[in-house]
PDB file of C-alpha atoms in Angstrom:
ATOM      1  CA  GLY A  17       0.000   0.000   0.000  1.00 49.00           C
ATOM      2  CA  GLU A  18       0.898   3.635  -0.113  1.00 57.00           C
ATOM      3  CA  ASP A  19       3.129   4.975   2.651  1.00 84.00           C
ATOM      4  CA  VAL A  20       5.067   8.199   3.009  1.00 91.00           C
ATOM      5  CA  GLU A  21       7.714   8.629   5.699  1.00 93.00           C
ATOM      6  CA  GLN A  22       9.376  11.779   6.989  1.00 94.00           C
ATOM      7  CA  SER A  23      11.587  12.634   9.925  1.00 90.00           C
ATOM      8  CA  LEU A  24       9.563  14.536  12.509  1.00 90.00           C
ATOM      9  CA  PHE A  25      11.846  17.398  13.439  1.00 95.00           C
ATOM     10  CA  LEU A  26      14.663  19.549  12.042  1.00 97.00           C
ATOM     11  CA  SER A  27      16.414  22.467  13.681  1.00 97.00           C
ATOM     12  CA  VAL A  28      18.693  24.891  11.797  1.00 97.00           C
ATOM     13  CA  ARG A  29      20.193  28.323  12.269  1.00 97.00           C
ATOM     14  CA  GLU A  30      19.063  31.307  10.249  1.00 97.00           C
ATOM     15  CA  GLY A  31      21.066  31.591   7.038  1.00 97.00           C
ATOM     16  CA  ASP A  32      21.909  27.883   6.856  1.00 97.00           C
ATOM     17  CA  SER A  33      20.400  25.489   4.326  1.00 97.00           C
ATOM     18  CA  SER A  34      17.657  23.099   5.423  1.00 97.00           C
ATOM     19  CA  VAL A  35      17.122  19.688   3.877  1.00 97.00           C
ATOM     20  CA  ILE A  36      13.901  17.837   4.589  1.00 98.00           C
ATOM     21  CA  ASN A  37      13.747  14.226   3.448  1.00 97.00           C
ATOM     22  CA  CYS A  38      10.870  11.971   2.478  1.00 96.00           C
ATOM     23  CA  THR A  39      10.588   8.372   1.346  1.00 95.00           C
ATOM     24  CA  TYR A  40       7.619   6.765  -0.348  1.00 90.00           C
ATOM     25  CA  THR A  41       6.754   3.205  -1.206  1.00 85.00           C
ATOM     26  CA  ASP A  42       4.415   3.342  -4.178  1.00 78.00           C
ATOM     27  CA  SER A  43       6.386   3.120  -7.414  1.00 74.00           C
ATOM     28  CA  SER A  44       3.295   4.210  -9.343  1.00 76.00           C
ATOM     29  CA  SER A  45       3.504   7.734  -7.933  1.00 73.00           C
ATOM     30  CA  THR A  46       3.249  10.286 -10.687  1.00 78.00           C
ATOM     31  CA  TYR A  47       3.269  13.516  -8.690  1.00 86.00           C
ATOM     32  CA  LEU A  48       5.139  14.354  -5.498  1.00 90.00           C
ATOM     33  CA  TYR A  49       4.387  17.460  -3.494  1.00 92.00           C
ATOM     34  CA  TRP A  50       5.750  19.620  -0.733  1.00 96.00           C
ATOM     35  CA  TYR A  51       3.295  21.555   1.424  1.00 96.00           C
ATOM     36  CA  LYS A  52       3.957  24.059   4.208  1.00 96.00           C
ATOM     37  CA  GLN A  53       1.711  24.535   7.241  1.00 95.00           C
ATOM     38  CA  GLU A  54       2.063  27.458   9.614  1.00 94.00           C
ATOM     39  CA  PRO A  55       0.535  27.214  13.108  1.00 89.00           C
ATOM     40  CA  GLY A  56      -3.259  27.095  13.127  1.00 87.00           C
ATOM     41  CA  ALA A  57      -3.527  27.387   9.364  1.00 90.00           C
ATOM     42  CA  GLY A  58      -4.205  25.211   6.355  1.00 91.00           C
ATOM     43  CA  LEU A  59      -1.586  23.716   4.071  1.00 93.00           C
ATOM     44  CA  GLN A  60       0.011  25.791   1.355  1.00 94.00           C
ATOM     45  CA  LEU A  61       1.518  24.153  -1.717  1.00 92.00           C
ATOM     46  CA  LEU A  62       5.211  25.024  -2.028  1.00 94.00           C
ATOM     47  CA  THR A  63       6.160  23.036  -5.079  1.00 93.00           C
ATOM     48  CA  TYR A  64       5.626  19.753  -6.845  1.00 90.00           C
ATOM     49  CA  ILE A  65       7.574  17.529  -9.189  1.00 91.00           C
ATOM     50  CA  PHE A  66       6.535  15.043 -11.817  1.00 87.00           C
ATOM     51  CA  SER A  67       7.934  11.564 -11.436  1.00 84.00           C
ATOM     52  CA  ASN A  68       9.806  11.820 -14.740  1.00 84.00           C
ATOM     53  CA  MET A  69      11.930  14.682 -13.392  1.00 86.00           C
ATOM     54  CA  ASP A  70      15.037  14.494 -11.210  1.00 90.00           C
ATOM     55  CA  MET A  71      15.188  18.041  -9.958  1.00 93.00           C
ATOM     56  CA  LYS A  72      13.155  21.199  -9.803  1.00 93.00           C
ATOM     57  CA  GLN A  73      14.336  24.587  -8.586  1.00 94.00           C
ATOM     58  CA  ASP A  74      12.163  27.510  -7.613  1.00 92.00           C
ATOM     59  CA  GLN A  75      13.970  30.484  -6.030  1.00 94.00           C
ATOM     60  CA  ARG A  76      15.245  29.251  -2.618  1.00 96.00           C
ATOM     61  CA  LEU A  77      13.626  25.842  -3.003  1.00 96.00           C
ATOM     62  CA  THR A  78      15.238  22.822  -4.660  1.00 97.00           C
ATOM     63  CA  VAL A  79      13.455  19.495  -4.951  1.00 96.00           C
ATOM     64  CA  LEU A  80      15.441  16.359  -5.701  1.00 96.00           C
ATOM     65  CA  LEU A  81      13.832  13.074  -6.679  1.00 94.00           C
ATOM     66  CA  ASN A  82      15.579   9.709  -6.671  1.00 92.00           C
ATOM     67  CA  LYS A  83      13.078   7.310  -8.195  1.00 89.00           C
ATOM     68  CA  LYS A  84      15.289   4.290  -7.759  1.00 89.00           C
ATOM     69  CA  ASP A  85      15.436   4.789  -3.996  1.00 91.00           C
ATOM     70  CA  LYS A  86      11.947   6.375  -3.803  1.00 91.00           C
ATOM     71  CA  HIS A  87      13.474   9.348  -2.027  1.00 94.00           C
ATOM     72  CA  LEU A  88      12.375  12.962  -2.240  1.00 94.00           C
ATOM     73  CA  SER A  89      14.068  15.931  -0.622  1.00 96.00           C
ATOM     74  CA  LEU A  90      13.346  19.622  -0.204  1.00 97.00           C
ATOM     75  CA  ARG A  91      16.252  21.973   0.214  1.00 97.00           C
ATOM     76  CA  ILE A  92      15.631  25.503   1.456  1.00 97.00           C
ATOM     77  CA  ALA A  93      18.560  27.816   0.864  1.00 97.00           C
ATOM     78  CA  ASP A  94      19.315  30.727   3.232  1.00 97.00           C
ATOM     79  CA  THR A  95      16.675  29.570   5.704  1.00 97.00           C
ATOM     80  CA  GLN A  96      14.805  32.377   7.454  1.00 97.00           C
ATOM     81  CA  THR A  97      12.841  32.425  10.721  1.00 95.00           C
ATOM     82  CA  GLY A  98       9.695  32.796   8.625  1.00 95.00           C
ATOM     83  CA  ASP A  99      10.393  29.353   7.200  1.00 97.00           C
ATOM     84  CA  SER A 100       9.630  27.799  10.599  1.00 97.00           C
ATOM     85  CA  ALA A 101       6.616  25.574   9.981  1.00 96.00           C
ATOM     86  CA  ILE A 102       5.582  21.974   9.380  1.00 96.00           C
ATOM     87  CA  TYR A 103       6.473  20.616   5.955  1.00 97.00           C
ATOM     88  CA  PHE A 104       4.482  17.772   4.446  1.00 96.00           C
ATOM     89  CA  CYS A 105       5.539  15.465   1.669  1.00 94.00           C
ATOM     90  CA  ALA A 106       2.694  13.938  -0.362  1.00 91.00           C
ATOM     91  CA  GLU A 107       2.274  11.644  -3.339  1.00 89.00           C
ATOM     92  CA  SER A 108      -0.493  10.922  -5.807  1.00 84.00           C
ATOM     93  CA  ILE A 109      -0.900   8.327  -8.503  1.00 74.00           C
ATOM     94  CA  LYS A 110      -2.912  10.297 -11.018  1.00 63.00           C
ATOM     95  CA  GLY A 111      -4.929  13.456 -11.212  1.00 54.00           C
ATOM     96  CA  TYR A 112      -8.065  13.509  -9.047  1.00 52.00           C
ATOM     97  CA  SER A 113      -6.810  10.662  -6.898  1.00 68.00           C
ATOM     98  CA  THR A 114      -6.441  11.259  -3.200  1.00 80.00           C
ATOM     99  CA  LEU A 115      -3.053  12.373  -1.952  1.00 86.00           C
ATOM    100  CA  THR A 116      -1.156  10.366   0.641  1.00 87.00           C
ATOM    101  CA  PHE A 117       0.640  12.579   3.135  1.00 91.00           C
ATOM    102  CA  GLY A 118       3.593  11.993   5.395  1.00 92.00           C
ATOM    103  CA  LYS A 119       3.256  12.943   9.052  1.00 93.00           C
ATOM    104  CA  GLY A 120       5.109  16.184   8.525  1.00 94.00           C
ATOM    105  CA  THR A 121       8.526  17.552   9.505  1.00 96.00           C
ATOM    106  CA  MET A 122       8.595  20.433  11.943  1.00 96.00           C
ATOM    107  CA  LEU A 123      11.305  22.898  10.906  1.00 97.00           C
ATOM    108  CA  LEU A 124      12.537  25.235  13.615  1.00 97.00           C
ATOM    109  CA  VAL A 125      14.791  28.098  12.523  1.00 97.00           C
ATOM    110  CA  SER A 126      16.676  29.865  15.271  1.00 96.00           C
ATOM    111  CA  PRO A 127      18.216  33.366  14.950  1.00 92.00           C
TER     112      PRO A 127
ATOM    113  CA  ASP B   9     -10.279  36.176  -4.780  1.00 66.00           C
ATOM    114  CA  GLY B  10     -10.704  32.465  -5.411  1.00 73.00           C
ATOM    115  CA  GLY B  11     -10.231  30.072  -2.564  1.00 93.00           C
ATOM    116  CA  ILE B  12     -11.678  27.712  -0.017  1.00 96.00           C
ATOM    117  CA  THR B  13     -13.588  29.007   2.983  1.00 96.00           C
ATOM    118  CA  GLN B  14     -14.109  26.928   6.078  1.00 97.00           C
ATOM    119  CA  SER B  15     -16.347  27.888   8.970  1.00 96.00           C
ATOM    120  CA  PRO B  16     -16.399  28.130  11.857  1.00 96.00           C
ATOM    121  CA  LYS B  17     -12.713  28.441  12.638  1.00 95.00           C
ATOM    122  CA  TYR B  18     -13.262  27.311  16.236  1.00 96.00           C
ATOM    123  CA  LEU B  19     -16.129  25.174  17.496  1.00 94.00           C
ATOM    124  CA  PHE B  20     -16.939  23.697  20.877  1.00 93.00           C
ATOM    125  CA  ARG B  21     -19.326  20.840  21.305  1.00 90.00           C
ATOM    126  CA  LYS B  22     -20.741  18.856  24.157  1.00 91.00           C
ATOM    127  CA  GLU B  23     -20.537  15.101  24.032  1.00 88.00           C
ATOM    128  CA  GLY B  24     -23.494  13.570  22.224  1.00 88.00           C
ATOM    129  CA  GLN B  25     -24.067  16.525  19.909  1.00 91.00           C
ATOM    130  CA  ASN B  26     -23.750  16.497  16.141  1.00 94.00           C
ATOM    131  CA  VAL B  27     -21.913  19.409  14.548  1.00 95.00           C
ATOM    132  CA  THR B  28     -21.551  20.467  10.921  1.00 97.00           C
ATOM    133  CA  LEU B  29     -18.449  22.089   9.488  1.00 98.00           C
ATOM    134  CA  SER B  30     -18.876  24.193   6.390  1.00 98.00           C
ATOM    135  CA  CYS B  31     -16.593  24.173   3.344  1.00 98.00           C
ATOM    136  CA  GLU B  32     -17.197  26.371   0.294  1.00 98.00           C
ATOM    137  CA  GLN B  33     -14.963  26.823  -2.756  1.00 97.00           C
ATOM    138  CA  ASN B  34     -15.156  29.193  -5.702  1.00 96.00           C
ATOM    139  CA  LEU B  35     -12.292  27.639  -7.640  1.00 93.00           C
ATOM    140  CA  ASN B  36     -14.626  25.641  -9.886  1.00 93.00           C
ATOM    141  CA  HIS B  37     -12.924  22.439  -8.743  1.00 93.00           C
ATOM    142  CA  ASP B  38     -14.787  19.191  -9.227  1.00 91.00           C
ATOM    143  CA  ALA B  39     -13.182  17.260  -6.363  1.00 92.00           C
ATOM    144  CA  MET B  40     -13.378  18.118  -2.676  1.00 95.00           C
ATOM    145  CA  TYR B  41     -11.909  16.432   0.405  1.00 95.00           C
ATOM    146  CA  TRP B  42     -12.060  16.396   4.181  1.00 97.00           C
ATOM    147  CA  TYR B  43      -8.984  15.591   6.249  1.00 96.00           C
ATOM    148  CA  ARG B  44      -8.500  15.280   9.958  1.00 96.00           C
ATOM    149  CA  GLN B  45      -5.232  16.375  11.549  1.00 95.00           C
ATOM    150  CA  ASP B  46      -4.050  15.243  14.980  1.00 92.00           C
ATOM    151  CA  PRO B  47      -0.668  16.094  16.525  1.00 83.00           C
ATOM    152  CA  GLY B  48       2.021  13.728  15.284  1.00 76.00           C
ATOM    153  CA  GLN B  49      -0.352  11.867  12.967  1.00 79.00           C
ATOM    154  CA  GLY B  50      -0.309  13.961   9.850  1.00 85.00           C
ATOM    155  CA  LEU B  51      -3.425  14.184   7.702  1.00 91.00           C
ATOM    156  CA  ARG B  52      -5.972  11.392   7.476  1.00 92.00           C
ATOM    157  CA  LEU B  53      -8.660  11.318   4.825  1.00 93.00           C
ATOM    158  CA  ILE B  54     -12.250  11.238   6.063  1.00 96.00           C
ATOM    159  CA  TYR B  55     -14.380  11.580   2.906  1.00 96.00           C
ATOM    160  CA  TYR B  56     -13.956  12.838  -0.618  1.00 94.00           C
ATOM    161  CA  SER B  57     -16.187  13.706  -3.524  1.00 94.00           C
ATOM    162  CA  GLN B  58     -15.182  13.822  -7.172  1.00 90.00           C
ATOM    163  CA  ILE B  59     -18.516  14.989  -8.530  1.00 91.00           C
ATOM    164  CA  VAL B  60     -21.800  16.454  -7.323  1.00 95.00           C
ATOM    165  CA  ASN B  61     -24.138  13.983  -5.610  1.00 96.00           C
ATOM    166  CA  ASP B  62     -21.385  11.407  -5.197  1.00 95.00           C
ATOM    167  CA  PHE B  63     -18.826  10.819  -2.449  1.00 96.00           C
ATOM    168  CA  GLN B  64     -16.557   8.079  -1.131  1.00 94.00           C
ATOM    169  CA  LYS B  65     -15.298   7.073   2.282  1.00 96.00           C
ATOM    170  CA  GLY B  66     -11.693   7.724   3.122  1.00 93.00           C
ATOM    171  CA  ASP B  67      -9.554   5.984   5.703  1.00 91.00           C
ATOM    172  CA  ILE B  68     -11.422   7.152   8.823  1.00 95.00           C
ATOM    173  CA  ALA B  69     -15.058   7.745   7.766  1.00 97.00           C
ATOM    174  CA  GLU B  70     -16.706   6.152  10.805  1.00 96.00           C
ATOM    175  CA  GLY B  71     -18.653   8.706  12.832  1.00 96.00           C
ATOM    176  CA  TYR B  72     -18.732  11.256  10.020  1.00 97.00           C
ATOM    177  CA  SER B  73     -21.145  12.085   7.203  1.00 98.00           C
ATOM    178  CA  VAL B  74     -21.019  14.383   4.179  1.00 98.00           C
ATOM    179  CA  SER B  75     -23.189  15.675   1.357  1.00 98.00           C
ATOM    180  CA  ARG B  76     -22.386  17.177  -2.034  1.00 97.00           C
ATOM    181  CA  GLU B  77     -25.524  18.829  -3.355  1.00 97.00           C
ATOM    182  CA  LYS B  78     -23.654  21.674  -5.021  1.00 97.00           C
ATOM    183  CA  LYS B  79     -20.264  21.804  -6.695  1.00 96.00           C
ATOM    184  CA  GLU B  80     -19.160  24.632  -4.445  1.00 97.00           C
ATOM    185  CA  SER B  81     -20.103  23.077  -1.106  1.00 98.00           C
ATOM    186  CA  PHE B  82     -19.016  19.974   0.820  1.00 98.00           C
ATOM    187  CA  PRO B  83     -20.173  20.119   4.457  1.00 98.00           C
ATOM    188  CA  LEU B  84     -18.928  17.609   7.017  1.00 98.00           C
ATOM    189  CA  THR B  85     -21.071  16.450   9.947  1.00 98.00           C
ATOM    190  CA  VAL B  86     -19.294  15.062  12.973  1.00 96.00           C
ATOM    191  CA  THR B  87     -21.827  12.797  14.617  1.00 94.00           C
ATOM    192  CA  SER B  88     -22.119  11.606  18.194  1.00 90.00           C
ATOM    193  CA  ALA B  89     -20.852   8.228  16.978  1.00 89.00           C
ATOM    194  CA  GLN B  90     -17.377   9.692  16.494  1.00 90.00           C
ATOM    195  CA  LYS B  91     -15.623   8.649  19.689  1.00 89.00           C
ATOM    196  CA  ASN B  92     -12.739  11.090  19.610  1.00 91.00           C
ATOM    197  CA  PRO B  93     -13.821  14.121  17.586  1.00 94.00           C
ATOM    198  CA  THR B  94     -11.496  16.745  19.033  1.00 95.00           C
ATOM    199  CA  ALA B  95      -9.165  17.605  16.143  1.00 96.00           C
ATOM    200  CA  PHE B  96      -8.253  20.097  13.437  1.00 96.00           C
ATOM    201  CA  TYR B  97     -10.327  19.566  10.295  1.00 97.00           C
ATOM    202  CA  LEU B  98      -9.110  20.595   6.861  1.00 96.00           C
ATOM    203  CA  CYS B  99     -11.131  20.880   3.686  1.00 97.00           C
ATOM    204  CA  ALA B 100      -9.437  20.798   0.286  1.00 95.00           C
ATOM    205  CA  SER B 101     -10.245  20.761  -3.396  1.00 94.00           C
ATOM    206  CA  ASN B 102      -8.304  19.990  -6.525  1.00 89.00           C
ATOM    207  CA  LYS B 103      -8.104  20.190 -10.265  1.00 79.00           C
ATOM    208  CA  GLU B 104      -6.743  17.741 -12.818  1.00 67.00           C
ATOM    209  CA  THR B 105      -3.098  17.865 -11.752  1.00 60.00           C
ATOM    210  CA  GLY B 106      -3.927  16.565  -8.313  1.00 69.00           C
ATOM    211  CA  GLU B 107      -2.553  19.668  -6.606  1.00 80.00           C
ATOM    212  CA  LEU B 108      -4.685  20.256  -3.507  1.00 88.00           C
ATOM    213  CA  PHE B 109      -5.821  23.655  -2.330  1.00 91.00           C
ATOM    214  CA  PHE B 110      -6.664  23.863   1.375  1.00 94.00           C
ATOM    215  CA  GLY B 111      -8.924  25.957   3.527  1.00 95.00           C
ATOM    216  CA  GLU B 112      -7.692  27.485   6.765  1.00 95.00           C
ATOM    217  CA  GLY B 113      -9.144  24.713   8.904  1.00 96.00           C
ATOM    218  CA  SER B 114     -11.709  24.327  11.661  1.00 96.00           C
ATOM    219  CA  ARG B 115     -10.688  23.368  15.175  1.00 96.00           C
ATOM    220  CA  LEU B 116     -13.309  21.283  16.979  1.00 96.00           C
ATOM    221  CA  THR B 117     -13.100  20.754  20.724  1.00 95.00           C
ATOM    222  CA  VAL B 118     -15.412  18.439  22.612  1.00 91.00           C
ATOM    223  CA  LEU B 119     -16.049  19.530  26.170  1.00 86.00           C
TER     224      LEU B 119
END
């Protein structure tokens, strides 16, 4: 069945790079997503990558996908205190299917 | 502006009472979803609907009910049969790519 795993917590200093990792089990995944959740709010889509891509870069965000190992990572360059939040990895098989979410990684950025 | 509106943001309920959480979207999305979020457990799917007048159970549908009479609206009723209803509830909708758009959430507390 589908399963998405993430480490639960990451702490970095302001200005450093953050790398949040995710592993998934379903080799049929076609889309992989990264969402951000600030306290008491809904989830906001940060970026997504198609399964036929290896990397996607969007300003401070870099997503790397290793299909062989079923490993996805999100790198945030020059991490700021405003980046402190919970980050969710998610996968879907095809459009309109339900997404399967990891349990989220809490990123804490200290000054 | 287009988006998803959930109400109320905070709700308190006595044991044995049914409550209904509202979710409205003006994104013209066909599919809508309800997730439950508990600390350390990520998001769990309660119900989803891909078209008006049709819906499917998710992973934790017991104790919940939904309706989809209009494309824009997907209300969730938390019934007295739900044994542990205190949680943060998130409504979402999506388009063909599978990317989910989320509301700001409703926090239900049972007294």
